[in-house]
Coordinates of C-alpha atoms in Angstrom, one line a residue:
M603 CA -12.6 19.3 7.6
L604 CA -10.9 16.0 7.1
A605 CA -7.3 16.3 6.2
V606 CA -5.6 13.0 5.4
A607 CA -2.8 11.5 3.4
A608 CA -3.5 9.1 0.7
I609 CA -0.9 6.5 1.7
G610 CA -0.6 2.9 1.0
G611 CA 1.1 0.9 -1.6
G612 CA 0.0 4.2 -2.9
T613 CA 1.3 7.7 -2.9
I614 CA 0.9 10.6 -0.5
S615 CA -1.9 12.9 -1.3
A616 CA -1.3 16.5 -2.3
Q617 CA -3.7 17.4 0.6
S618 CA -1.0 16.6 3.0
A619 CA 2.0 17.8 1.1
A620 CA 2.6 20.4 3.7
T621 CA 3.0 17.8 6.4
A622 CA 4.4 14.7 4.7
Q623 CA 6.7 14.1 1.8
S624 CA 5.3 14.9 -1.6
V625 CA 5.8 12.6 -4.6
P626 CA 8.4 13.7 -7.1
A627 CA 7.3 14.1 -10.7
A628 CA 8.7 11.7 -13.3
G629 CA 12.3 12.4 -13.9
A630 CA 12.6 14.6 -10.8
T631 CA 16.1 15.3 -9.8
S632 CA 17.0 15.5 -6.1
A633 CA 19.5 17.9 -4.7
A634 CA 21.5 14.9 -3.6
R635 CA 21.7 13.6 -7.2
L636 CA 22.8 17.0 -8.5
N637 CA 25.6 17.1 -5.9
T638 CA 26.8 13.5 -6.4
G639 CA 26.4 13.1 -10.2
A640 CA 24.8 9.7 -9.6
E641 CA 22.9 8.4 -12.6
P642 CA 19.1 8.7 -12.6
K643 CA 17.2 5.5 -11.9
N644 CA 14.2 4.2 -13.9
F645 CA 12.3 3.5 -10.7
R646 CA 11.7 5.0 -7.2
I647 CA 11.9 3.9 -3.7
R648 CA 8.3 4.2 -2.6
A649 CA 8.8 3.6 1.1
L650 CA 11.6 3.3 3.7
T651 CA 9.7 1.7 6.6
A652 CA 11.1 1.5 10.1
G653 CA 9.5 -1.0 12.4
V654 CA 9.3 0.1 16.0
S655 CA 8.0 -1.6 19.2
L656 CA 6.4 0.7 21.7
V657 CA 5.1 -0.1 25.2
D658 CA 2.9 2.9 25.0
F659 CA 1.9 5.4 22.2
A660 CA 3.5 8.2 24.3
D661 CA 7.0 6.7 23.9
A662 CA 8.4 9.8 22.1
H663 CA 12.0 8.7 22.6
A664 CA 11.7 5.5 20.5
L665 CA 9.8 7.4 17.8
D666 CA 12.4 10.3 17.6
A667 CA 15.1 7.6 17.2
A668 CA 13.1 6.1 14.3
F669 CA 12.6 9.4 12.5
E670 CA 16.3 10.2 12.9
F671 CA 17.2 6.8 11.4
L672 CA 14.8 7.2 8.5
S673 CA 16.1 10.7 7.7
S674 CA 19.7 9.4 7.6
A675 CA 18.6 6.5 5.5
K676 CA 16.8 8.7 3.0
R677 CA 19.9 10.9 2.6
S678 CA 22.0 7.8 1.9
F679 CA 19.7 6.6 -0.8
E680 CA 19.4 10.1 -2.4
Q681 CA 23.2 10.4 -2.4
A682 CA 23.3 7.2 -4.4
G683 CA 20.9 8.7 -7.0
Y684 CA 17.5 7.3 -5.8
V685 CA 14.3 9.2 -5.4
V686 CA 12.8 8.3 -2.0
Q687 CA 9.1 9.2 -1.8
T688 CA 8.2 8.5 1.8
M689 CA 9.5 7.7 5.2
R690 CA 7.2 5.4 7.2
V691 CA 7.0 4.1 10.7
A692 CA 5.2 0.8 11.5
L693 CA 4.3 0.1 15.1
N694 CA 3.4 -3.0 17.0
P695 CA -0.5 -3.4 17.3
L696 CA -1.1 -2.1 20.8
L697 CA -4.8 -1.8 20.3
L698 CA -5.6 -5.4 19.5
G699 CA -8.1 -6.6 22.0
A700 CA -8.4 -3.2 23.6
S701 CA -11.5 -2.1 25.5
D702 CA -13.6 0.9 24.6
A703 CA -12.0 2.8 27.5
A704 CA -8.5 1.9 26.3
R705 CA -9.2 3.1 22.8
S706 CA -10.7 6.3 24.1
A707 CA -7.6 6.9 26.3
A708 CA -5.3 6.2 23.4
L709 CA -6.9 8.8 21.0
P710 CA -5.2 11.9 22.3
K711 CA -1.8 10.0 22.3
L712 CA -2.4 9.0 18.7
V713 CA -3.2 12.6 17.8
A714 CA 0.1 13.7 19.3
L715 CA 1.9 10.8 17.6
D716 CA 0.4 11.8 14.2
A717 CA 1.6 15.4 14.7
M718 CA 5.0 14.1 15.5
A719 CA 5.2 12.1 12.3
A720 CA 3.9 14.9 10.2
A721 CA 6.5 17.3 11.7
H722 CA 9.2 14.8 10.5
R723 CA 7.5 14.6 7.1
A724 CA 6.8 11.0 7.6
V725 CA 3.7 8.8 7.9
I726 CA 2.9 6.2 10.6
S727 CA 0.8 3.0 10.9
I728 CA -0.5 1.6 14.2
G729 CA -1.3 -1.8 12.7
P730 CA -4.5 -3.8 13.1
I731 CA -7.0 -2.4 15.7
F732 CA -9.2 -5.6 15.6
S733 CA -8.9 -9.2 14.7
A734 CA -10.6 -12.6 15.3
G735 CA -13.5 -12.4 17.7
D736 CA -13.8 -8.6 17.6
S737 CA -17.3 -7.4 16.8
A738 CA -17.9 -4.2 18.8
D739 CA -19.7 -1.6 16.7
S740 CA -18.0 1.0 18.8
I741 CA -14.8 0.4 16.9
A742 CA -16.3 1.8 13.7
S743 CA -17.3 5.1 15.4
W744 CA -13.9 5.3 17.1
A745 CA -12.2 4.8 13.7
V746 CA -14.1 7.9 12.4
E747 CA -12.9 9.9 15.4
L748 CA -9.3 8.8 14.7
A749 CA -9.5 9.6 11.0
R750 CA -11.0 13.1 11.7
A751 CA -8.4 13.9 14.3
T752 CA -5.3 12.8 12.4
K753 CA -3.6 13.4 9.0
V754 CA -0.8 10.8 8.4
L755 CA -1.8 7.9 10.5
S756 CA -3.0 4.5 9.0
F757 CA -4.6 1.5 10.6
S758 CA -6.1 -1.8 9.6
G759 CA -8.3 -4.8 10.7
A760 CA -7.1 -8.4 10.5
V761 CA -9.8 -10.4 8.8
A762 CA -7.9 -13.7 8.3
S763 CA -4.8 -15.5 9.5
A764 CA -3.0 -18.8 8.7
A765 CA -3.7 -20.0 12.3
R766 CA -7.4 -19.3 12.5
G767 CA -8.6 -19.0 8.9
V768 CA -11.2 -16.4 8.0
H769 CA -12.3 -14.2 11.0
R770 CA -16.0 -13.9 10.2
E771 CA -16.8 -11.3 12.9
A772 CA -13.8 -9.2 11.9
V773 CA -14.9 -9.3 8.2
M774 CA -18.2 -7.7 9.2
L775 CA -16.5 -5.3 11.5
A776 CA -14.1 -4.2 8.7
A777 CA -17.2 -3.6 6.4
K778 CA -18.8 -1.4 9.1
V779 CA -15.5 0.6 9.5
I780 CA -15.4 1.2 5.7
A781 CA -19.0 2.3 5.6
A782 CA -18.5 4.6 8.6
L783 CA -15.3 6.1 7.2
A784 CA -17.0 6.8 3.9
Q785 CA -19.2 9.3 5.8
A786 CA -16.3 10.8 7.8
G787 CA -16.0 13.8 5.4
G788 CA -13.5 14.7 2.7
G789 CA -15.3 12.8 0.0
G790 CA -14.7 9.5 1.7
I791 CA -10.9 9.8 1.5
A792 CA -10.4 8.4 5.0
N793 CA -10.6 4.9 3.5
F794 CA -7.2 5.5 2.0
R795 CA -5.9 5.0 5.5
F796 CA -7.7 1.8 6.4
A797 CA -7.7 -1.7 4.9
A798 CA -9.0 -5.1 5.8
A799 CA -5.8 -7.3 6.0
A800 CA -5.9 -11.0 5.3
C801 CA -2.9 -13.1 6.3
V802 CA -0.6 -10.0 6.1
P803 CA 2.6 -10.6 8.0
A804 CA 4.5 -8.1 10.2
G805 CA 7.2 -6.3 8.4
T806 CA 5.3 -5.3 5.3
P807 CA 6.5 -1.8 4.3
F808 CA 3.3 -0.8 2.5
F809 CA 0.5 1.1 4.2
P810 CA -2.2 0.9 5.4
V811 CA -1.6 -2.7 6.4
A812 CA 1.9 -2.3 7.8
Y813 CA 2.6 -3.3 11.4
H814 CA 5.7 -4.4 13.4
A815 CA 6.8 -7.3 15.6
G816 CA 10.2 -7.9 17.2
P817 CA 13.3 -5.8 17.3
A818 CA 13.6 -2.5 15.4
S819 CA 13.7 -3.1 11.7
L820 CA 14.0 -1.7 8.2
S821 CA 12.1 -2.7 5.1
V822 CA 11.8 -1.2 1.7
G823 CA 9.0 -0.8 -0.8
L824 CA 9.5 0.1 -4.5
E825 CA 7.8 1.8 -7.4
T826 CA 9.0 -0.2 -10.4
P827 CA 6.3 -0.3 -13.2
N828 CA 8.7 1.5 -15.5
L829 CA 11.1 -1.5 -15.1
V830 CA 8.2 -3.9 -15.9
R831 CA 7.3 -2.0 -19.0
Q832 CA 11.0 -1.9 -20.1
A833 CA 11.3 -5.7 -19.7
F834 CA 7.9 -6.4 -21.4
T835 CA 8.2 -4.2 -24.4
G836 CA 8.8 -6.1 -27.6
L837 CA 7.8 -9.5 -26.2
E838 CA 4.7 -11.5 -26.5
D839 CA 5.7 -14.7 -24.6
P840 CA 4.8 -14.3 -20.9
T841 CA 7.5 -16.8 -19.9
K842 CA 10.3 -14.9 -21.7
A843 CA 8.9 -11.6 -20.4
S844 CA 9.0 -12.9 -16.8
E845 CA 12.6 -14.1 -17.3
R846 CA 13.7 -10.7 -18.7
L847 CA 12.0 -8.9 -15.9
R848 CA 13.7 -11.1 -13.3
T849 CA 17.1 -10.4 -14.8
L850 CA 16.4 -6.7 -14.9
L851 CA 15.2 -6.6 -11.3
N852 CA 18.2 -8.5 -10.1
A853 CA 20.5 -6.0 -11.6
Q854 CA 18.6 -3.0 -10.3
L855 CA 17.6 -4.2 -6.8
Q856 CA 20.8 -5.7 -5.5
P857 CA 22.4 -2.2 -5.1
V858 CA 19.3 -1.2 -3.2
E859 CA 19.6 -4.1 -0.9
K860 CA 23.3 -3.5 -0.3
I861 CA 22.6 0.1 0.9
A862 CA 19.6 -1.0 3.0
R863 CA 21.5 -3.9 4.7
S864 CA 24.4 -1.5 5.5
L865 CA 22.0 1.1 7.0
A866 CA 20.3 -1.5 9.1
E867 CA 23.5 -3.0 10.3
Q868 CA 24.9 0.4 11.3
A869 CA 21.8 1.1 13.3
K870 CA 21.6 -2.4 14.8
H871 CA 18.2 -2.9 13.2
A872 CA 17.0 -6.1 11.6
Y873 CA 16.9 -5.9 7.8
L874 CA 13.6 -7.5 6.7
G875 CA 14.0 -7.1 2.9
I876 CA 12.4 -5.5 -0.1
D877 CA 8.7 -5.7 -1.0
T878 CA 9.3 -6.2 -4.7
S879 CA 5.7 -5.3 -5.6
P880 CA 5.8 -2.8 -8.5
A881 CA 3.6 -0.1 -6.8
P882 CA 2.4 2.2 -9.6
S883 CA 1.7 6.0 -9.7
L884 CA 0.3 8.5 -12.1
D885 CA 3.4 8.5 -14.3
S886 CA 4.5 4.9 -13.7
S887 CA 1.5 2.8 -14.7
I888 CA 1.4 -1.0 -14.1
G889 CA -1.6 -1.1 -16.4
S890 CA 0.5 0.3 -19.2
A891 CA 3.3 -2.1 -18.4
L892 CA 1.1 -5.1 -18.6
E893 CA -0.5 -3.9 -21.9
A894 CA 3.0 -3.6 -23.4
L895 CA 3.1 -7.4 -23.1
T896 CA -0.4 -8.4 -24.0
G897 CA -0.9 -5.8 -26.8
A898 CA -4.5 -5.5 -25.6
P899 CA -6.4 -3.3 -23.0
F900 CA -6.1 -4.4 -19.4
G901 CA -9.0 -6.7 -18.6
S902 CA -8.8 -8.5 -22.0
A903 CA -8.0 -12.2 -22.4
S904 CA -4.3 -12.7 -21.6
T905 CA -4.3 -10.1 -18.8
L906 CA -4.2 -13.0 -16.3
Q907 CA -1.1 -14.4 -18.0
A908 CA 0.6 -11.0 -17.8
C909 CA -0.2 -10.6 -14.1
A910 CA 1.3 -14.1 -13.4
A911 CA 4.4 -13.2 -15.4
V912 CA 5.0 -10.2 -13.1
T913 CA 4.4 -12.2 -10.0
A914 CA 6.7 -15.0 -11.0
A915 CA 9.5 -12.5 -11.5
V916 CA 9.1 -10.4 -8.4
K917 CA 8.9 -13.5 -6.2
S918 CA 12.1 -15.1 -7.6
V919 CA 14.5 -12.2 -7.5
E920 CA 17.9 -12.7 -5.8
V921 CA 17.3 -10.3 -2.9
M922 CA 15.6 -10.8 0.5
T923 CA 11.9 -10.2 0.0
C924 CA 9.1 -9.3 2.5
G925 CA 5.5 -8.2 2.5
Y926 CA 3.3 -8.8 -0.5
S927 CA 6.0 -9.1 -3.1
G928 CA 3.4 -9.5 -5.8
L929 CA 1.4 -7.3 -8.2
M930 CA -0.5 -4.2 -7.0
L931 CA -3.5 -3.0 -9.0
P932 CA -4.7 0.2 -7.2
I933 CA -7.5 1.3 -9.5
L934 CA -7.7 5.0 -8.5
E935 CA -4.0 5.5 -8.4
D936 CA -3.2 4.2 -11.9
P937 CA -4.5 6.2 -14.9
V938 CA -4.6 3.2 -17.2
L939 CA -6.5 1.0 -14.7
A940 CA -8.9 3.8 -13.8
N941 CA -9.6 4.3 -17.5
R942 CA -10.2 0.6 -18.1
V943 CA -12.7 0.6 -15.3
S944 CA -14.5 3.6 -16.9
E945 CA -14.6 1.6 -20.2
G946 CA -16.3 -1.3 -18.4
R947 CA -13.4 -3.7 -19.0
I948 CA -12.7 -4.6 -15.3
K949 CA -15.1 -5.9 -12.7
I950 CA -14.4 -6.7 -9.1
S951 CA -14.7 -10.4 -9.9
D952 CA -11.9 -9.9 -12.4
L953 CA -9.7 -8.3 -9.8
L954 CA -10.4 -11.3 -7.5
L955 CA -9.3 -13.6 -10.3
Y956 CA -6.1 -11.7 -10.8
S957 CA -5.5 -11.9 -7.1
T958 CA -5.2 -15.6 -7.4
V959 CA -1.9 -15.2 -9.4
C960 CA -0.7 -11.9 -8.2
G961 CA -0.2 -9.8 -5.1
T962 CA -2.4 -7.6 -3.0
G963 CA -6.1 -8.2 -3.5
L964 CA -8.5 -5.2 -4.0
D965 CA -6.7 -1.8 -3.7
V966 CA -8.3 1.6 -3.9
V967 CA -11.4 0.2 -5.6
P968 CA -14.2 2.8 -6.0
V969 CA -17.5 1.3 -4.8
P970 CA -20.9 2.9 -4.1
G971 CA -21.0 5.2 -1.2
D972 CA -24.3 3.9 0.1
A973 CA -23.1 0.2 0.1
A974 CA -24.5 -1.6 3.1
P975 CA -21.9 -3.3 5.4
E976 CA -23.4 -6.7 4.5
Q977 CA -22.5 -6.0 0.8
L978 CA -19.0 -4.9 1.6
A979 CA -18.5 -7.9 3.9
R980 CA -19.3 -10.3 1.0
V981 CA -16.4 -8.8 -1.0
I982 CA -14.0 -8.7 2.0
G983 CA -14.9 -12.3 2.8
D984 CA -14.0 -13.4 -0.7
V985 CA -10.6 -11.7 -0.3
A986 CA -10.0 -13.3 3.1
T987 CA -11.0 -16.7 1.7
L988 CA -8.5 -16.4 -1.1
A989 CA -5.8 -15.4 1.2
V990 CA -6.4 -18.4 3.5
R991 CA -6.8 -20.9 0.6
L992 CA -3.8 -19.7 -1.3
K993 CA -1.7 -19.0 1.8
K994 CA -0.7 -15.5 0.7
P995 CA -1.2 -12.0 2.0
L996 CA -4.1 -10.1 0.5
S997 CA -6.0 -7.0 1.5
A998 CA -9.2 -5.1 0.7
R999 CA -9.0 -1.3 0.5
L1000 CA -12.4 -0.3 -0.7
F1001 CA -13.0 3.4 -1.5
A1002 CA -16.7 4.0 -0.9
V1003 CA -17.5 7.2 -2.7
P1004 CA -20.3 9.2 -0.9
G1005 CA -23.2 10.1 -3.1
K1006 CA -22.1 8.0 -6.0
K1007 CA -23.7 4.8 -7.3
A1008 CA -22.4 2.0 -9.5
G1009 CA -21.5 3.2 -13.0
E1010 CA -21.4 6.9 -12.1
R1011 CA -18.3 8.8 -13.0
V1012 CA -16.1 10.0 -10.1
E1013 CA -13.5 12.8 -10.2
F1014 CA -11.4 14.0 -7.3
A1015 CA -9.9 17.3 -6.2
D1016 CA -6.9 15.4 -5.1
P1017 CA -4.4 15.3 -8.0
M1018 CA -3.1 11.9 -7.0
L1019 CA -6.4 10.3 -7.7
C1020 CA -7.6 9.4 -11.2
P1021 CA -11.1 10.0 -12.6
S1022 CA -12.9 6.7 -13.1
K1023 CA -16.3 5.1 -12.5
V1024 CA -17.8 3.5 -9.4
M1025 CA -17.6 -0.3 -9.6
P1026 CA -20.6 -2.4 -8.7
L1027 CA -20.1 -4.7 -5.7
E1028 CA -21.9 -7.5 -7.5
G1029 CA -20.5 -8.9 -10.7

């Protein structure tokens, strides 16, 4: 049976709560907060991500040091009153350009690495496993083996870069990987741990696209839709809303940066910054926050303006930023977005439009389980083209739902996933 963590900009699935950190409920109070008397925050730290360079996946010493650093960092943030949802490790992409034999040889090492991360209640990303020029169909079948054998390990495929534009062969390969993972068991949930990454830089704290380059590092990802809603409530002018959000974020994020910088300096790590993307969750909906500004259901006219208002604010805060630092719209992880899809208010073409003014592309988008790779590749190619044309990081995490066709309702045993409807790939 496939046991995986639903990890990304997203949360960690209840399926892996025994091996990785669970997500606190709204208003959850940590033991550290009880002990210190620190004031509760209206947002959470979604990810503390340590970047680690390995020579080989069997380098347990470097990984142990990373897990020890993250555990210490988590305690420091909790003592300051923050809820920290996940500890994450991003590795340098050792499998780029690897042969079939090298991938096969790496598999048992990756299984051991996955177990090590789970034992530390952390998650881990090995970065892109293919890029420009890669087209071997064997990569898709290997990805299925990897997903079935691991629980908390993420990976990606690089489908575009600033230097080489859209990687056409990699686009098709990503589509084949998604189609294969949909049939890997567990209701297709393996696709939570894979995404097609377009122009995504090293140092991004969010999974599954995270990877590392350079010296050991620390980056931070946040869950701040409640701050967005707080800033937008009572306003109708997107410009004023963006200004209010920027002011609020500056006040709330500067203390986070102060702690993170200090932790990195003490450990002699590079501090990469904060990915200011307001990653949502079940009780912190970005859809609800945007509707507080527009006064209309997400997908209505004015939604694009609201998306742009968020992006303008999160990209201009007075802290060091990294990663996407845009707007995340993960359909199956946000109850309002999932409901608007069920109501027929959002199409994939709408999400592509919003991607031109916001952050991350297509995230946890439910699509037909029997979609052909050629169909998936057309959508991934659009995301890659936007990323290259707009010179921004985007990704496509398409959740192909086995046995479901466009328009059919989907519900999941995993409590972190919202019921919705399968979105057609065309239109």
